[in-house]
PDB file of C-alpha atoms in Angstrom:
ATOM      1  CA  VAL A   1       8.643 -20.480   9.072  1.00  0.00           C
ATOM      2  CA  HIS A   2       7.056 -19.932  12.307  1.00  0.00           C
ATOM      3  CA  THR A   3       3.446 -20.473  11.305  1.00  0.00           C
ATOM      4  CA  ASN A   4       1.795 -19.738  14.506  1.00  0.00           C
ATOM      5  CA  PHE A   5       3.848 -16.447  14.990  1.00  0.00           C
ATOM      6  CA  PHE A   6       2.776 -15.040  11.491  1.00  0.00           C
ATOM      7  CA  ALA A   7      -0.969 -16.256  12.016  1.00  0.00           C
ATOM      8  CA  ASN A   8      -0.911 -14.357  15.327  1.00  0.00           C
ATOM      9  CA  VAL A   9       0.576 -11.403  13.705  1.00  0.00           C
ATOM     10  CA  ALA A  10      -1.868 -11.405  10.704  1.00  0.00           C
ATOM     11  CA  GLU A  11      -4.729 -11.858  13.097  1.00  0.00           C
ATOM     12  CA  GLN A  12      -3.831  -8.987  15.522  1.00  0.00           C
ATOM     13  CA  SER A  13      -2.743  -6.516  12.825  1.00  0.00           C
ATOM     14  CA  ALA A  14      -6.031  -7.269  10.883  1.00  0.00           C
ATOM     15  CA  GLN A  15      -8.100  -6.690  13.952  1.00  0.00           C
ATOM     16  CA  LEU A  16      -6.325  -3.275  14.758  1.00  0.00           C
ATOM     17  CA  MET A  17      -6.712  -1.944  11.144  1.00  0.00           C
ATOM     18  CA  SER A  18     -10.311  -3.362  11.058  1.00  0.00           C
ATOM     19  CA  ASN A  19     -11.196  -1.470  14.205  1.00  0.00           C
ATOM     20  CA  TYR A  20      -9.613   1.600  12.895  1.00  0.00           C
ATOM     21  CA  VAL A  21     -11.448   1.552   9.644  1.00  0.00           C
ATOM     22  CA  ALA A  22     -14.815   0.969  11.338  1.00  0.00           C
ATOM     23  CA  SER A  23     -14.384   3.864  13.915  1.00  0.00           C
ATOM     24  CA  ALA A  24     -12.158   6.583  12.453  1.00  0.00           C
ATOM     25  CA  PRO A  25     -13.181   8.859   9.823  1.00  0.00           C
ATOM     26  CA  ALA A  26     -11.381   8.613   6.520  1.00  0.00           C
ATOM     27  CA  GLY A  27      -8.406  10.587   5.969  1.00  0.00           C
ATOM     28  CA  GLY A  28      -7.748  11.065   9.782  1.00  0.00           C
ATOM     29  CA  PRO A  29      -4.591  12.545  11.058  1.00  0.00           C
ATOM     30  CA  LYS A  30      -1.514  10.387  10.391  1.00  0.00           C
ATOM     31  CA  GLU A  31      -0.538  10.405  14.104  1.00  0.00           C
ATOM     32  CA  SER A  32      -3.556   8.648  15.261  1.00  0.00           C
ATOM     33  CA  LEU A  33      -3.024   5.540  12.709  1.00  0.00           C
ATOM     34  CA  PRO A  34      -2.508   2.406  14.429  1.00  0.00           C
ATOM     35  CA  PHE A  35      -0.117   1.495  11.483  1.00  0.00           C
ATOM     36  CA  LYS A  36       2.112   4.069   9.708  1.00  0.00           C
ATOM     37  CA  PRO A  37       2.473   3.461   5.894  1.00  0.00           C
ATOM     38  CA  GLN A  38       6.014   2.271   6.105  1.00  0.00           C
ATOM     39  CA  GLU A  39       4.890  -0.329   9.018  1.00  0.00           C
ATOM     40  CA  ILE A  40       1.973  -1.377   6.589  1.00  0.00           C
ATOM     41  CA  THR A  41       4.430  -1.891   3.798  1.00  0.00           C
ATOM     42  CA  ASN A  42       7.119  -3.714   6.106  1.00  0.00           C
ATOM     43  CA  LEU A  43       4.313  -6.149   7.395  1.00  0.00           C
ATOM     44  CA  VAL A  44       3.081  -7.067   4.036  1.00  0.00           C
ATOM     45  CA  TRP A  45       6.347  -7.245   2.532  1.00  0.00           C
ATOM     46  CA  SER A  46       7.756  -9.647   5.366  1.00  0.00           C
ATOM     47  CA  PHE A  47       4.835 -12.119   4.667  1.00  0.00           C
ATOM     48  CA  ALA A  48       5.518 -11.940   0.846  1.00  0.00           C
ATOM     49  CA  THR A  49       9.328 -12.331   1.383  1.00  0.00           C
ATOM     50  CA  LEU A  50       8.729 -15.644   3.265  1.00  0.00           C
ATOM     51  CA  ASN A  51       5.895 -16.448   0.896  1.00  0.00           C
ATOM     52  CA  VAL A  52       3.444 -16.698   3.994  1.00  0.00           C
ATOM     53  CA  ARG A  53      -0.321 -16.640   2.705  1.00  0.00           C
ATOM     54  CA  ALA A  54      -2.537 -14.360   4.776  1.00  0.00           C
ATOM     55  CA  PRO A  55      -5.347 -13.555   2.451  1.00  0.00           C
ATOM     56  CA  THR A  56      -7.659 -11.983   5.138  1.00  0.00           C
ATOM     57  CA  LEU A  57      -4.733  -9.700   6.292  1.00  0.00           C
ATOM     58  CA  LEU A  58      -4.290  -8.577   2.727  1.00  0.00           C
ATOM     59  CA  ASP A  59      -7.988  -7.829   2.293  1.00  0.00           C
ATOM     60  CA  VAL A  60      -7.887  -5.770   5.530  1.00  0.00           C
ATOM     61  CA  VAL A  61      -4.682  -3.859   4.439  1.00  0.00           C
ATOM     62  CA  GLY A  62      -6.257  -3.047   1.174  1.00  0.00           C
ATOM     63  CA  ASN A  63      -9.522  -1.730   3.030  1.00  0.00           C
ATOM     64  CA  TYR A  64      -7.220   0.214   5.405  1.00  0.00           C
ATOM     65  CA  VAL A  65      -5.034   1.832   3.027  1.00  0.00           C
ATOM     66  CA  VAL A  66      -8.120   3.051   0.752  1.00  0.00           C
ATOM     67  CA  HIS A  67      -9.591   4.297   3.961  1.00  0.00           C
ATOM     68  CA  ILE A  68      -6.642   6.309   5.187  1.00  0.00           C
ATOM     69  CA  CYS A  69      -5.867   7.667   1.631  1.00  0.00           C
ATOM     70  CA  SER A  70      -9.464   8.981   1.165  1.00  0.00           C
ATOM     71  CA  ASN A  71     -10.666  12.078   2.859  1.00  0.00           C
ATOM     72  CA  GLY A  72     -14.187  10.813   3.607  1.00  0.00           C
ATOM     73  CA  LYS A  73     -15.934  13.075   1.020  1.00  0.00           C
ATOM     74  CA  THR A  74     -13.961  11.954  -2.073  1.00  0.00           C
ATOM     75  CA  PRO A  75     -11.978   8.921  -3.195  1.00  0.00           C
ATOM     76  CA  PHE A  76      -8.171   8.698  -2.919  1.00  0.00           C
ATOM     77  CA  ASN A  77      -6.126  10.786  -5.503  1.00  0.00           C
ATOM     78  CA  GLU A  78      -2.545  11.467  -6.121  1.00  0.00           C
ATOM     79  CA  ARG A  79      -2.301  14.140  -3.500  1.00  0.00           C
ATOM     80  CA  SER A  80      -3.988  12.287  -0.855  1.00  0.00           C
ATOM     81  CA  ILE A  81      -1.828   9.201  -1.368  1.00  0.00           C
ATOM     82  CA  ALA A  82       1.358  11.299  -1.292  1.00  0.00           C
ATOM     83  CA  LYS A  83       0.442  12.626   2.141  1.00  0.00           C
ATOM     84  CA  LEU A  84       0.966   9.188   3.510  1.00  0.00           C
ATOM     85  CA  PHE A  85       3.008   7.004   0.990  1.00  0.00           C
ATOM     86  CA  ASN A  86       6.197   7.420  -1.083  1.00  0.00           C
ATOM     87  CA  ARG A  87       6.437   5.541  -4.223  1.00  0.00           C
ATOM     88  CA  GLN A  88       8.872   2.971  -2.793  1.00  0.00           C
ATOM     89  CA  GLU A  89       6.453   1.954  -0.215  1.00  0.00           C
ATOM     90  CA  MET A  90       3.760   1.618  -2.813  1.00  0.00           C
ATOM     91  CA  ALA A  91       5.901  -0.369  -5.118  1.00  0.00           C
ATOM     92  CA  ASN A  92       6.767  -2.690  -2.203  1.00  0.00           C
ATOM     93  CA  LEU A  93       3.041  -3.148  -1.566  1.00  0.00           C
ATOM     94  CA  ALA A  94       2.312  -3.948  -5.277  1.00  0.00           C
ATOM     95  CA  TRP A  95       5.184  -6.466  -5.284  1.00  0.00           C
ATOM     96  CA  SER A  96       3.803  -8.192  -2.143  1.00  0.00           C
ATOM     97  CA  CYS A  97       0.505  -8.518  -3.576  1.00  0.00           C
ATOM     98  CA  ALA A  98       1.856 -10.103  -6.801  1.00  0.00           C
ATOM     99  CA  VAL A  99       4.056 -12.545  -4.888  1.00  0.00           C
ATOM    100  CA  LEU A 100       1.097 -13.585  -2.783  1.00  0.00           C
ATOM    101  CA  GLU A 101      -1.105 -13.506  -5.593  1.00  0.00           C
ATOM    102  CA  LYS A 102      -3.727 -11.401  -3.852  1.00  0.00           C
ATOM    103  CA  TYR A 103      -4.861  -8.250  -5.493  1.00  0.00           C
ATOM    104  CA  HIS A 104      -7.390  -6.181  -3.420  1.00  0.00           C
ATOM    105  CA  GLU A 105      -9.724  -4.550  -5.856  1.00  0.00           C
ATOM    106  CA  GLY A 106      -9.586  -1.014  -4.145  1.00  0.00           C
ATOM    107  CA  LEU A 107      -5.673  -1.460  -3.391  1.00  0.00           C
ATOM    108  CA  MET A 108      -4.385  -1.974  -6.757  1.00  0.00           C
ATOM    109  CA  PRO A 109      -5.907   1.180  -8.433  1.00  0.00           C
ATOM    110  CA  LEU A 110      -4.744   3.256  -5.506  1.00  0.00           C
ATOM    111  CA  LEU A 111      -1.075   1.908  -5.953  1.00  0.00           C
ATOM    112  CA  TYR A 112      -1.230   2.681  -9.791  1.00  0.00           C
ATOM    113  CA  THR A 113      -2.559   6.208  -9.122  1.00  0.00           C
ATOM    114  CA  GLY A 114       0.218   6.755  -6.530  1.00  0.00           C
ATOM    115  CA  LEU A 115       2.960   5.535  -8.657  1.00  0.00           C
ATOM    116  CA  LEU A 116       1.819   6.668 -11.989  1.00  0.00           C
ATOM    117  CA  GLY A 117      -1.015   9.238 -11.803  1.00  0.00           C
ATOM    118  CA  GLY A 118      -4.762   8.960 -11.994  1.00  0.00           C
ATOM    119  CA  ASN A 119      -7.520  10.030 -14.238  1.00  0.00           C
ATOM    120  CA  GLY A 120      -5.615   9.159 -17.323  1.00  0.00           C
ATOM    121  CA  ARG A 121      -3.099  11.890 -16.661  1.00  0.00           C
ATOM    122  CA  ASP A 122       0.322  10.950 -18.213  1.00  0.00           C
ATOM    123  CA  ASP A 123       2.323  13.719 -16.570  1.00  0.00           C
ATOM    124  CA  SER A 124       5.622  12.652 -14.960  1.00  0.00           C
ATOM    125  CA  LYS A 125       6.418  16.410 -14.068  1.00  0.00           C
ATOM    126  CA  TYR A 126       3.186  16.598 -12.184  1.00  0.00           C
ATOM    127  CA  MET A 127       4.055  13.397 -10.308  1.00  0.00           C
ATOM    128  CA  ARG A 128       7.354  14.370  -9.454  1.00  0.00           C
ATOM    129  CA  GLU A 129       5.746  17.538  -7.922  1.00  0.00           C
ATOM    130  CA  VAL A 130       3.084  15.675  -5.969  1.00  0.00           C
ATOM    131  CA  MET A 131       5.397  12.883  -4.746  1.00  0.00           C
ATOM    132  CA  ARG A 132       8.283  15.309  -4.011  1.00  0.00           C
ATOM    133  CA  ASP A 133      10.741  12.926  -5.850  1.00  0.00           C
ATOM    134  CA  ASP A 134      13.012  12.486  -8.658  1.00  0.00           C
ATOM    135  CA  GLY A 135      10.339  10.454 -10.602  1.00  0.00           C
ATOM    136  CA  LEU A 136       9.635   6.751 -10.866  1.00  0.00           C
ATOM    137  CA  GLN A 137      12.584   4.658  -9.730  1.00  0.00           C
ATOM    138  CA  ARG A 138      14.017   1.532 -11.705  1.00  0.00           C
ATOM    139  CA  GLN A 139      12.827  -0.595  -8.865  1.00  0.00           C
ATOM    140  CA  ALA A 140       9.278   0.724  -9.111  1.00  0.00           C
ATOM    141  CA  ILE A 141       9.145   0.005 -12.954  1.00  0.00           C
ATOM    142  CA  MET A 142      10.346  -3.454 -12.277  1.00  0.00           C
ATOM    143  CA  THR A 143       7.772  -3.979  -9.836  1.00  0.00           C
ATOM    144  CA  LEU A 144       5.007  -2.819 -12.068  1.00  0.00           C
ATOM    145  CA  LEU A 145       6.195  -5.094 -14.926  1.00  0.00           C
ATOM    146  CA  TYR A 146       6.346  -7.987 -12.451  1.00  0.00           C
ATOM    147  CA  VAL A 147       2.723  -7.213 -11.229  1.00  0.00           C
ATOM    148  CA  GLN A 148       1.403  -7.226 -14.680  1.00  0.00           C
ATOM    149  CA  LEU A 149       3.089 -10.617 -15.458  1.00  0.00           C
ATOM    150  CA  ALA A 150       2.150 -12.368 -12.264  1.00  0.00           C
TER     151      ALA A 150
END
């Protein structure tokens, strides 16, 4: 593994996301994001796939994702998450956290809310409507089991 390359990618990515969180209002337009949701997912997934530890990057990613999924006045909810992330992206982020053994305290509840629903709501029909999909896929279910066991 190219250690210097991954260290540079982690540092530069973390800096861009940190600067955005510090200066941009929560829930800003998707077009102005320095990293789109799929790019964040791919970035973290690549580190996890090669088992490259970057705890600072994961902390910044957690803060960034919570920031972009909040609207500034209220915390994230199913709808604010669904505006940016699909369930596959959230499952990949959760898997990456499990592999890298780094569970950001704000990111994990967000991922569970986006994958399963929040506020104790157990309504798969509601979540299919919000996420505009056919429901939780097998891979996402396996990811959730893996996260619980990791």
